[in-house]
PDB file of C-alpha atoms in Angstrom:
ATOM      1  CA  MET A   1      92.351-100.322  98.568  1.00 47.00           C
ATOM      2  CA  ASN A   2      93.440-100.283  94.925  1.00 71.00           C
ATOM      3  CA  PHE A   3      90.079-101.712  93.863  1.00 66.00           C
ATOM      4  CA  TYR A   4      88.229 -98.869  95.567  1.00 72.00           C
ATOM      5  CA  ASP A   5      90.492 -96.269  93.981  1.00 76.00           C
ATOM      6  CA  ASP A   6      89.882 -97.804  90.555  1.00 71.00           C
ATOM      7  CA  ALA A   7      86.128 -97.912  91.156  1.00 73.00           C
ATOM      8  CA  THR A   8      86.142 -94.270  92.241  1.00 82.00           C
ATOM      9  CA  LYS A   9      88.101 -93.243  89.149  1.00 77.00           C
ATOM     10  CA  MET A  10      85.765 -95.166  86.855  1.00 74.00           C
ATOM     11  CA  THR A  11      82.680 -93.685  88.528  1.00 80.00           C
ATOM     12  CA  LYS A  12      84.091 -90.171  88.168  1.00 83.00           C
ATOM     13  CA  ALA A  13      85.006 -90.829  84.537  1.00 78.00           C
ATOM     14  CA  THR A  14      81.513 -92.171  83.858  1.00 79.00           C
ATOM     15  CA  MET A  15      79.889 -89.089  85.368  1.00 85.00           C
ATOM     16  CA  ASP A  16      82.180 -86.787  83.394  1.00 86.00           C
ATOM     17  CA  ASN A  17      81.382 -88.669  80.194  1.00 83.00           C
ATOM     18  CA  THR A  18      77.663 -88.528  80.920  1.00 85.00           C
ATOM     19  CA  LEU A  19      77.858 -84.756  81.315  1.00 88.00           C
ATOM     20  CA  LYS A  20      79.830 -84.488  78.063  1.00 88.00           C
ATOM     21  CA  SER A  21      77.223 -86.619  76.322  1.00 87.00           C
ATOM     22  CA  PHE A  22      74.361 -84.465  77.606  1.00 89.00           C
ATOM     23  CA  ALA A  23      76.209 -81.350  76.430  1.00 91.00           C
ATOM     24  CA  ALA A  24      76.619 -82.838  72.949  1.00 90.00           C
ATOM     25  CA  VAL A  25      72.927 -83.743  72.778  1.00 91.00           C
ATOM     26  CA  THR A  26      71.897 -80.275  73.957  1.00 93.00           C
ATOM     27  CA  LYS A  27      74.126 -78.597  71.387  1.00 93.00           C
ATOM     28  CA  GLY A  28      72.757 -80.869  68.667  1.00 93.00           C
ATOM     29  CA  PHE A  29      69.151 -80.108  69.507  1.00 94.00           C
ATOM     30  CA  GLN A  30      69.944 -76.396  69.482  1.00 95.00           C
ATOM     31  CA  GLN A  31      71.268 -76.850  65.945  1.00 95.00           C
ATOM     32  CA  ILE A  32      68.118 -78.735  64.980  1.00 95.00           C
ATOM     33  CA  ALA A  33      65.913 -75.988  66.416  1.00 96.00           C
ATOM     34  CA  THR A  34      67.851 -73.349  64.482  1.00 96.00           C
ATOM     35  CA  GLU A  35      67.661 -75.338  61.243  1.00 95.00           C
ATOM     36  CA  THR A  36      63.945 -75.942  61.698  1.00 95.00           C
ATOM     37  CA  SER A  37      63.314 -72.265  62.351  1.00 96.00           C
ATOM     38  CA  ASP A  38      65.343 -71.224  59.300  1.00 96.00           C
ATOM     39  CA  PHE A  39      63.568 -73.760  57.091  1.00 96.00           C
ATOM     40  CA  THR A  40      60.155 -72.623  58.313  1.00 96.00           C
ATOM     41  CA  LYS A  41      61.018 -69.002  57.584  1.00 97.00           C
ATOM     42  CA  HIS A  42      62.313 -69.914  54.120  1.00 95.00           C
ATOM     43  CA  SER A  43      59.169 -71.961  53.367  1.00 95.00           C
ATOM     44  CA  TYR A  44      56.916 -69.123  54.448  1.00 96.00           C
ATOM     45  CA  GLU A  45      58.802 -66.667  52.234  1.00 96.00           C
ATOM     46  CA  LEU A  46      58.573 -69.087  49.302  1.00 95.00           C
ATOM     47  CA  GLN A  47      54.813 -69.466  49.789  1.00 95.00           C
ATOM     48  CA  ALA A  48      54.307 -65.712  50.084  1.00 95.00           C
ATOM     49  CA  SER A  49      56.300 -65.148  46.900  1.00 94.00           C
ATOM     50  CA  MET A  50      54.267 -67.784  45.056  1.00 94.00           C
ATOM     51  CA  PHE A  51      50.984 -66.282  46.235  1.00 94.00           C
ATOM     52  CA  GLU A  52      52.110 -62.837  45.126  1.00 94.00           C
ATOM     53  CA  LYS A  53      52.996 -64.186  41.674  1.00 93.00           C
ATOM     54  CA  LEU A  54      49.643 -65.965  41.468  1.00 92.00           C
ATOM     55  CA  MET A  55      47.820 -62.714  42.169  1.00 93.00           C
ATOM     56  CA  GLN A  56      49.684 -61.076  39.271  1.00 93.00           C
ATOM     57  CA  ALA A  57      49.118 -63.934  36.818  1.00 90.00           C
ATOM     58  CA  LYS A  58      46.917 -63.006  33.894  1.00 91.00           C
ATOM     59  CA  SER A  59      46.344 -66.410  32.354  1.00 93.00           C
ATOM     60  CA  LEU A  60      45.634 -69.991  33.359  1.00 93.00           C
ATOM     61  CA  ASP A  61      48.892 -71.151  31.746  1.00 93.00           C
ATOM     62  CA  LYS A  62      50.896 -68.681  33.828  1.00 93.00           C
ATOM     63  CA  THR A  63      49.075 -69.800  36.998  1.00 94.00           C
ATOM     64  CA  ILE A  64      49.880 -73.456  36.314  1.00 94.00           C
ATOM     65  CA  GLU A  65      53.507 -72.539  35.550  1.00 94.00           C
ATOM     66  CA  ILE A  66      53.803 -70.658  38.873  1.00 94.00           C
ATOM     67  CA  GLN A  67      52.275 -73.527  40.828  1.00 94.00           C
ATOM     68  CA  THR A  68      54.488 -76.090  39.101  1.00 95.00           C
ATOM     69  CA  GLU A  69      57.581 -74.008  39.805  1.00 95.00           C
ATOM     70  CA  TYR A  70      56.525 -73.642  43.437  1.00 95.00           C
ATOM     71  CA  ALA A  71      55.838 -77.360  43.850  1.00 95.00           C
ATOM     72  CA  THR A  72      59.209 -78.278  42.343  1.00 96.00           C
ATOM     73  CA  THR A  73      61.109 -75.809  44.498  1.00 95.00           C
ATOM     74  CA  ALA A  74      59.211 -76.777  47.664  1.00 95.00           C
ATOM     75  CA  TYR A  75      59.882 -80.470  47.052  1.00 96.00           C
ATOM     76  CA  GLN A  76      63.606 -79.913  46.411  1.00 96.00           C
ATOM     77  CA  ASP A  77      63.879 -77.748  49.519  1.00 96.00           C
ATOM     78  CA  PHE A  78      62.068 -80.383  51.575  1.00 96.00           C
ATOM     79  CA  VAL A  79      64.373 -83.177  50.403  1.00 96.00           C
ATOM     80  CA  ALA A  80      67.449 -81.044  51.096  1.00 96.00           C
ATOM     81  CA  GLN A  81      66.163 -80.173  54.561  1.00 96.00           C
ATOM     82  CA  ALA A  82      65.307 -83.781  55.353  1.00 95.00           C
ATOM     83  CA  THR A  83      68.822 -84.824  54.346  1.00 96.00           C
ATOM     84  CA  LYS A  84      70.349 -82.083  56.490  1.00 95.00           C
ATOM     85  CA  MET A  85      68.198 -83.066  59.482  1.00 95.00           C
ATOM     86  CA  ASN A  86      69.152 -86.711  59.038  1.00 95.00           C
ATOM     87  CA  GLU A  87      72.822 -85.731  59.137  1.00 95.00           C
ATOM     88  CA  LEU A  88      72.276 -83.617  62.247  1.00 94.00           C
ATOM     89  CA  TYR A  89      70.575 -86.502  64.071  1.00 94.00           C
ATOM     90  CA  ALA A  90      73.384 -88.868  63.065  1.00 94.00           C
ATOM     91  CA  ASP A  91      75.973 -86.358  64.288  1.00 93.00           C
ATOM     92  CA  ILE A  92      74.147 -86.036  67.613  1.00 93.00           C
ATOM     93  CA  ALA A  93      74.205 -89.796  68.082  1.00 91.00           C
ATOM     94  CA  LYS A  94      77.918 -89.988  67.260  1.00 90.00           C
ATOM     95  CA  GLU A  95      78.836 -87.092  69.547  1.00 90.00           C
ATOM     96  CA  ALA A  96      76.680 -88.407  72.395  1.00 88.00           C
ATOM     97  CA  TYR A  97      78.349 -91.833  72.176  1.00 87.00           C
ATOM     98  CA  LYS A  98      81.956 -90.616  71.967  1.00 85.00           C
ATOM     99  CA  PRO A  99      82.456 -90.031  75.714  1.00 83.00           C
ATOM    100  CA  TYR A 100      81.183 -93.513  76.508  1.00 80.00           C
ATOM    101  CA  GLU A 101      83.752 -95.093  74.214  1.00 83.00           C
ATOM    102  CA  ALA A 102      86.496 -93.928  76.565  1.00 73.00           C
ATOM    103  CA  THR A 103      84.685 -95.389  79.593  1.00 75.00           C
ATOM    104  CA  ALA A 104      84.046 -98.685  77.823  1.00 79.00           C
ATOM    105  CA  ASN A 105      87.693 -98.957  76.780  1.00 81.00           C
ATOM    106  CA  MET A 106      88.853 -98.167  80.316  1.00 76.00           C
ATOM    107  CA  ALA A 107      86.535-100.831  81.750  1.00 76.00           C
ATOM    108  CA  LYS A 108      87.725-103.353  79.158  1.00 84.00           C
ATOM    109  CA  GLU A 109      91.378-102.679  79.947  1.00 83.00           C
ATOM    110  CA  LYS A 110      90.737-102.952  83.692  1.00 79.00           C
ATOM    111  CA  ALA A 111      88.852-106.233  83.210  1.00 81.00           C
ATOM    112  CA  GLU A 112      91.727-107.652  81.144  1.00 87.00           C
ATOM    113  CA  GLU A 113      94.239-106.526  83.756  1.00 84.00           C
ATOM    114  CA  THR A 114      92.211-108.080  86.589  1.00 83.00           C
ATOM    115  CA  THR A 115      91.737-111.318  84.640  1.00 88.00           C
ATOM    116  CA  GLN A 116      95.492-111.518  84.065  1.00 87.00           C
ATOM    117  CA  GLN A 117      96.157-110.945  87.778  1.00 85.00           C
ATOM    118  CA  VAL A 118      93.697-113.682  88.757  1.00 85.00           C
ATOM    119  CA  TYR A 119      95.292-116.049  86.237  1.00 84.00           C
ATOM    120  CA  ASP A 120      98.792-115.258  87.531  1.00 84.00           C
ATOM    121  CA  ASN A 121      97.704-115.765  91.142  1.00 83.00           C
ATOM    122  CA  THR A 122      96.027-119.059  90.258  1.00 86.00           C
ATOM    123  CA  GLN A 123      99.199-120.262  88.525  1.00 84.00           C
ATOM    124  CA  SER A 124     101.271-119.232  91.533  1.00 81.00           C
ATOM    125  CA  TYR A 125      99.011-121.078  93.958  1.00 78.00           C
ATOM    126  CA  ALA A 126      99.012-124.149  91.725  1.00 77.00           C
ATOM    127  CA  GLU A 127     102.822-124.157  91.630  1.00 78.00           C
ATOM    128  CA  GLN A 128     103.025-123.784  95.415  1.00 81.00           C
ATOM    129  CA  ALA A 129     100.566-126.611  95.937  1.00 75.00           C
ATOM    130  CA  ALA A 130     102.521-128.913  93.676  1.00 68.00           C
TER     131      ALA A 130
END
């Protein structure tokens, strides 16, 4: 009977942890969607600003300066966004795995306990047989 109770508890814990993991993944992807939307908006505004400046430029030198400034800023923004997205994906993976750590530890402890019981019973039987 104890085995079935333990199995039921572990199954319930696993289901709870799975739901927690799904919630963490969902929250993480919502953050990614928000970040992507914000970055897209920022990039569009940067492009519009650059185009406006280009239309007002009166010399080739000024046009090249505006394009160089835009390229530098766009590249820096892209690298910063890529770094931020990398961190978000890493955080999602960590948060999604956390609930399973508890289940794995519980299973490990139960396996050690069961192994010890089997060893003790084997020793007892060996002593009785002797």
